[in-house]
Short mmCIF file of C-alpha atoms in Angstrom, two decimals:
data_model
loop_
_atom_site.label_atom_id
_atom_site.label_comp_id
_atom_site.label_asym_id
_atom_site.label_seq_id
_atom_site.Cartn_x
_atom_site.Cartn_y
_atom_site.Cartn_z
CA MET A 524 144.15 107.71 107.61
CA THR A 525 146.82 107.55 110.31
CA CYS A 526 147.25 104.37 112.30
CA SER A 527 148.72 104.51 115.80
CA PRO A 528 150.03 101.06 116.74
CA ARG A 529 149.96 100.36 120.45
CA ARG A 530 152.65 97.70 120.67
CA LYS A 531 156.32 98.54 120.76
CA LYS A 532 157.67 98.26 117.24
CA GLU A 533 160.33 95.71 116.39
CA ASN A 534 161.26 96.76 112.90
CA ASP A 535 164.38 94.63 112.94
CA THR A 536 163.15 91.54 111.11
CA ARG A 537 166.11 89.52 112.33
CA LYS A 538 165.19 90.17 115.96
CA ARG A 539 161.60 89.12 115.36
CA TYR A 540 162.76 85.94 113.64
CA GLU A 541 165.18 85.10 116.46
CA LYS A 542 162.54 85.74 119.11
CA GLY A 543 160.12 83.44 117.31
CA GLU A 544 162.80 80.80 116.86
CA ARG A 545 163.53 80.85 120.61
CA ALA A 546 159.83 80.45 121.41
CA LEU A 547 159.46 77.57 118.99
CA LYS A 548 162.54 75.81 120.39
CA MET A 549 161.14 76.22 123.91
CA LEU A 550 158.04 74.30 122.83
CA ASN A 551 159.95 71.72 120.83
CA PRO A 552 163.76 71.69 120.53
CA ASP A 553 163.46 70.35 116.98
CA GLY A 554 160.53 72.56 116.06
CA ALA A 555 162.41 75.36 114.33
CA SER A 556 164.58 73.09 112.19
CA ALA A 557 161.58 70.92 111.27
CA THR A 558 159.64 73.99 110.15
CA VAL A 559 162.51 75.14 107.96
CA THR A 560 163.03 71.68 106.45
CA SER A 561 159.36 71.19 105.61
CA LEU A 562 158.89 74.57 103.92
CA LYS A 563 162.17 75.83 102.48
CA ASP A 564 161.77 74.14 99.08
CA ILE A 565 158.20 75.30 98.41
CA ALA A 566 157.25 78.30 100.59
CA PRO A 567 160.29 79.92 102.22
CA GLU A 568 158.32 83.06 103.06
CA MET A 569 156.00 80.93 105.20
CA ILE A 570 159.00 80.08 107.37
CA ASP A 571 159.49 83.79 107.99
CA PHE A 572 155.78 84.33 108.68
CA VAL A 573 155.74 81.49 111.21
CA MET A 574 158.89 82.65 113.01
CA GLU A 575 158.37 86.40 112.85
CA PHE A 576 154.62 86.76 113.24
CA ALA A 577 153.17 83.61 114.82
CA TYR A 578 155.94 83.09 117.37
CA GLY A 579 157.89 86.35 117.39
CA ASP A 580 155.04 88.86 117.41
CA VAL A 581 152.17 86.88 118.95
CA PHE A 582 153.27 83.89 121.03
CA SER A 583 156.13 85.80 122.66
CA ARG A 584 153.92 88.56 124.02
CA PRO A 585 154.11 88.75 127.83
CA GLY A 586 150.36 89.02 128.50
CA LEU A 587 149.74 85.26 128.66
CA ASP A 588 152.04 82.49 129.89
CA PRO A 589 153.19 79.71 127.51
CA LYS A 590 151.09 76.97 129.15
CA SER A 591 147.93 79.03 128.80
CA ARG A 592 148.82 79.80 125.19
CA GLU A 593 149.21 76.11 124.38
CA ILE A 594 145.93 75.27 126.12
CA ALA A 595 144.26 77.94 123.97
CA THR A 596 145.91 76.61 120.80
CA ILE A 597 144.89 73.01 121.50
CA ALA A 598 141.32 74.15 122.19
CA ALA A 599 141.22 76.15 118.95
CA LEU A 600 142.61 73.36 116.77
CA THR A 601 140.25 70.84 118.39
CA ALA A 602 137.32 73.17 117.71
CA LEU A 603 138.31 73.68 114.08
CA GLY A 604 138.75 69.96 113.49
CA ASN A 605 140.71 70.41 110.27
CA ALA A 606 144.34 70.42 111.38
CA ALA A 607 145.12 67.07 112.99
CA PRO A 608 148.91 67.20 112.37
CA GLN A 609 149.17 70.64 113.97
CA LEU A 610 146.93 69.57 116.86
CA LYS A 611 149.16 66.58 117.58
CA TRP A 612 152.25 68.81 117.37
CA HIS A 613 150.83 71.29 119.88
CA ILE A 614 149.74 68.53 122.24
CA GLY A 615 153.37 67.38 122.22
CA ALA A 616 154.56 70.94 122.75
CA ALA A 617 152.18 71.41 125.69
CA LEU A 618 153.51 68.22 127.29
CA ASN A 619 157.05 69.54 126.83
CA ILE A 620 156.31 72.66 128.89
CA GLY A 621 154.43 71.01 131.73
CA VAL A 622 150.80 70.54 130.71
CA THR A 623 149.88 67.07 132.00
CA PRO A 624 148.37 64.25 129.93
CA GLN A 625 145.19 64.40 132.01
CA GLN A 626 144.90 68.14 131.41
CA ILE A 627 145.16 67.46 127.67
CA ILE A 628 142.31 64.96 127.91
CA ASP A 629 140.23 67.38 129.95
CA ILE A 630 140.69 70.02 127.25
CA MET A 631 138.98 67.50 124.96
CA TYR A 632 136.17 66.95 127.46
CA VAL A 633 135.51 70.69 127.68
CA SER A 634 135.74 71.00 123.90
CA THR A 635 133.09 68.27 123.62
CA VAL A 636 130.66 70.55 125.46
CA TYR A 637 131.26 73.46 123.09
CA GLN A 638 132.02 71.81 119.74
CA GLY A 639 130.42 68.38 120.03
CA PHE A 640 131.46 64.78 120.50
CA SER A 641 133.06 64.48 117.07
CA ALA A 642 135.50 67.27 117.89
CA GLY A 643 136.25 65.80 121.31
CA LEU A 644 136.77 62.28 119.99
CA ASN A 645 139.04 63.47 117.18
CA GLY A 646 141.02 65.46 119.71
CA ILE A 647 141.41 62.39 121.93
CA ALA A 648 142.68 60.43 118.91
CA ALA A 649 145.33 63.11 118.31
CA ALA A 650 146.26 63.01 122.00
CA ARG A 651 146.65 59.23 121.85
CA GLU A 652 149.11 59.59 118.95
CA ALA A 653 151.08 62.29 120.77
CA PHE A 654 151.24 60.22 123.97
CA THR A 655 152.38 57.15 122.03
CA GLU A 656 155.16 59.07 120.28
CA LYS A 657 156.43 60.23 123.68
CA ASN A 658 156.02 56.79 125.28
CA ILE A 659 153.73 58.26 127.92
CA GLN A 660 152.10 55.67 130.17
CA PHE A 661 148.80 57.31 130.98
CA THR A 662 146.31 56.24 133.66
CA PRO A 663 143.13 58.35 133.42
CA ALA A 664 141.81 60.05 136.52
CA LYS A 665 138.86 58.30 138.15
CA ARG A 666 135.49 59.95 137.74
CA LYS A 667 134.03 61.22 141.00
CA GLU A 668 130.52 60.25 142.02
CA ILE A 669 127.99 63.10 142.22
CA ALA A 670 124.80 62.42 144.18
CA ASP A 671 122.71 65.28 142.78
CA ARG A 672 124.07 66.30 139.39
CA ARG A 673 121.61 69.15 138.84
CA ALA A 674 122.31 70.77 142.21
CA PHE A 675 126.04 70.36 141.68
CA GLY A 676 125.70 71.84 138.20
CA VAL A 677 123.86 74.86 139.57
CA LYS A 678 126.61 75.34 142.15
CA THR A 679 129.36 75.11 139.52
CA MET A 680 127.52 77.49 137.20
CA ASP A 681 127.08 80.01 140.01
CA GLU A 682 130.83 79.89 140.67
CA THR A 683 131.68 80.60 137.04
CA SER A 684 129.02 82.02 134.74
CA LYS A 685 126.86 83.47 137.53
CA GLY A 686 124.05 85.67 136.19
CA ALA A 687 124.94 85.16 132.53
CA GLY A 688 124.63 81.39 132.81
CA GLU A 689 121.43 81.61 134.83
CA LYS A 690 119.93 83.82 132.12
CA VAL A 691 120.65 81.12 129.52
CA ILE A 692 119.04 78.42 131.69
CA ASN A 693 115.94 80.53 132.34
CA SER A 694 115.56 81.32 128.64
CA LEU A 695 115.02 77.61 127.90
CA ALA A 696 112.13 77.01 130.30
CA ASP A 697 109.35 77.65 127.78
CA ILE A 698 110.83 75.79 124.80
CA ALA A 699 113.44 73.18 125.77
CA PRO A 700 113.63 72.61 129.54
CA GLU A 701 115.54 69.37 128.95
CA MET A 702 118.34 71.40 127.37
CA ALA A 703 118.67 73.31 130.63
CA ASP A 704 119.04 69.95 132.38
CA PHE A 705 121.69 68.83 129.87
CA ILE A 706 123.67 72.05 130.39
CA LEU A 707 123.55 71.87 134.18
CA GLU A 708 124.03 68.12 134.60
CA PHE A 709 126.45 67.33 131.78
CA ALA A 710 128.35 70.54 131.03
CA TYR A 711 128.61 71.98 134.53
CA ALA A 712 128.34 68.94 136.83
CA ASP A 713 130.05 66.21 134.80
CA VAL A 714 132.68 68.24 132.93
CA PHE A 715 133.39 71.73 134.26
CA SER A 716 133.45 70.66 137.91
CA ARG A 717 136.27 68.14 137.41
CA ARG A 718 138.96 70.69 138.31
CA ILE A 719 141.72 68.86 136.47
CA LEU A 720 141.86 72.18 134.66
CA SER A 721 141.58 75.24 136.86
CA PRO A 722 138.46 77.40 136.41
CA GLN A 723 140.63 79.89 134.50
CA GLU A 724 142.00 77.17 132.21
CA THR A 725 138.50 75.83 131.59
CA GLU A 726 137.38 79.27 130.43
CA ILE A 727 140.50 79.63 128.25
CA VAL A 728 139.39 76.45 126.47
CA GLY A 729 135.90 77.83 126.01
CA ILE A 730 136.97 81.27 124.81
CA ALA A 731 139.62 79.97 122.41
CA GLY A 732 137.41 77.25 120.93
CA MET A 733 134.38 79.47 120.43
CA CYS A 734 136.47 82.29 119.01
CA ALA A 735 138.13 79.90 116.56
CA ARG A 736 134.78 78.46 115.45
CA ALA A 737 133.48 82.01 114.90
CA THR A 738 129.84 80.88 114.92
CA GLN A 739 129.04 81.11 118.65
CA ARG A 740 129.06 84.82 119.46
CA PRO A 741 126.33 84.80 122.18
CA GLN A 742 128.01 81.92 123.98
CA LEU A 743 131.45 83.49 123.53
CA ILE A 744 130.21 86.64 125.27
CA VAL A 745 128.85 84.55 128.16
CA HIS A 746 132.19 82.78 128.59
CA ILE A 747 134.27 85.92 128.30
CA LYS A 748 132.22 87.21 131.24
CA ALA A 749 132.75 83.87 132.99
CA GLY A 750 136.48 84.21 132.40
CA LEU A 751 136.43 87.55 134.18
CA ASN A 752 134.38 86.01 137.01
CA VAL A 753 136.98 83.29 137.66
CA GLY A 754 139.97 85.61 137.58
CA LEU A 755 141.14 86.05 134.00
CA THR A 756 142.07 89.65 133.28
CA ARG A 757 140.85 91.62 130.31
CA GLN A 758 144.39 91.59 128.95
CA GLN A 759 144.62 87.80 129.19
CA ILE A 760 141.33 87.44 127.32
CA ILE A 761 142.51 89.82 124.60
CA GLU A 762 145.74 87.81 124.29
CA ILE A 763 143.75 84.59 123.82
CA ILE A 764 141.71 86.24 121.07
CA ASP A 765 144.74 87.86 119.42
CA GLN A 766 146.37 84.43 119.26
CA MET A 767 143.40 83.13 117.29
CA SER A 768 144.54 85.29 114.38
CA VAL A 769 147.34 82.73 113.93
CA TYR A 770 145.24 79.57 114.18
CA ALA A 771 141.77 80.59 112.97
CA GLY A 772 142.50 83.71 110.91
CA PHE A 773 141.99 87.43 111.31
CA PRO A 774 138.20 87.42 110.72
CA ALA A 775 137.72 85.02 113.64
CA ALA A 776 139.99 87.11 115.88
CA LEU A 777 138.30 90.37 114.90
CA ASN A 778 134.88 88.89 115.59
CA GLY A 779 136.20 87.68 118.94
CA LEU A 780 137.42 91.17 119.80
CA SER A 781 133.99 92.54 118.96
CA ALA A 782 132.44 90.01 121.35
CA ALA A 783 134.98 90.97 124.03
CA ARG A 784 134.12 94.64 123.63
CA GLU A 785 130.47 93.81 124.29
CA ALA A 786 131.32 91.57 127.25
CA PHE A 787 133.57 94.22 128.80
CA ALA A 788 130.96 96.99 128.50
CA PRO A 789 129.22 98.16 131.70
CA PRO A 790 125.82 96.47 132.20
CA ALA A 791 123.94 99.68 131.41
CA ALA A 792 125.62 99.83 127.99
CA GLN A 793 124.70 96.25 127.03
#
């Protein structure tokens, strides 16, 4: 079997390492040296894997900007719920490159919709630690009043998920109509409409978190389509999923790519 790699090859290991080191230092000036110090006495090859693959090959790709990559990483680690030290580190890194404290908190709100309150609350606890370490004085944004939450949820859903979201709502009428209310009033009206995160950033959180969890394929397909609806490109979505190979593993990323293939297919082929 002959494989034909699409990306430009960088066979010079030193160049890959240096590219990854630059990316890591951009996120955290002490990040590269801390990685080396923590691993050199027990797993020196892991240092190379982190620098060369995670940051040199994947993070440094031009198809997604660094802020979006960190939003995706925070969403993935929050969804997984098993890597609190890394989640706190990436929250700090995101703050270093311009993601605001309120945006971090809103990532947790969106993650609560997709992965549950436990995931959201644990993510907020990690954010609190990261904010404290950076001496950030944080005043949360005030919640806006919504007169008709259901109507506002329908409006927000139409702006994002469109037909795919409506199909989900309609499918619940004969078995769990209250769930349709919860989705419209809580997910779309209370959370997604906040606009602390842009519509594109909100869908990055959804795609990354569901891809990392690897148990939500139907919903992942819906939100890949929603990502396209709000202006994410196919390439940006593929970059989000590719990045999940670093944080959730290759099976999760491969399953995500399979979902993307289905979401990208013309309606007649679905």
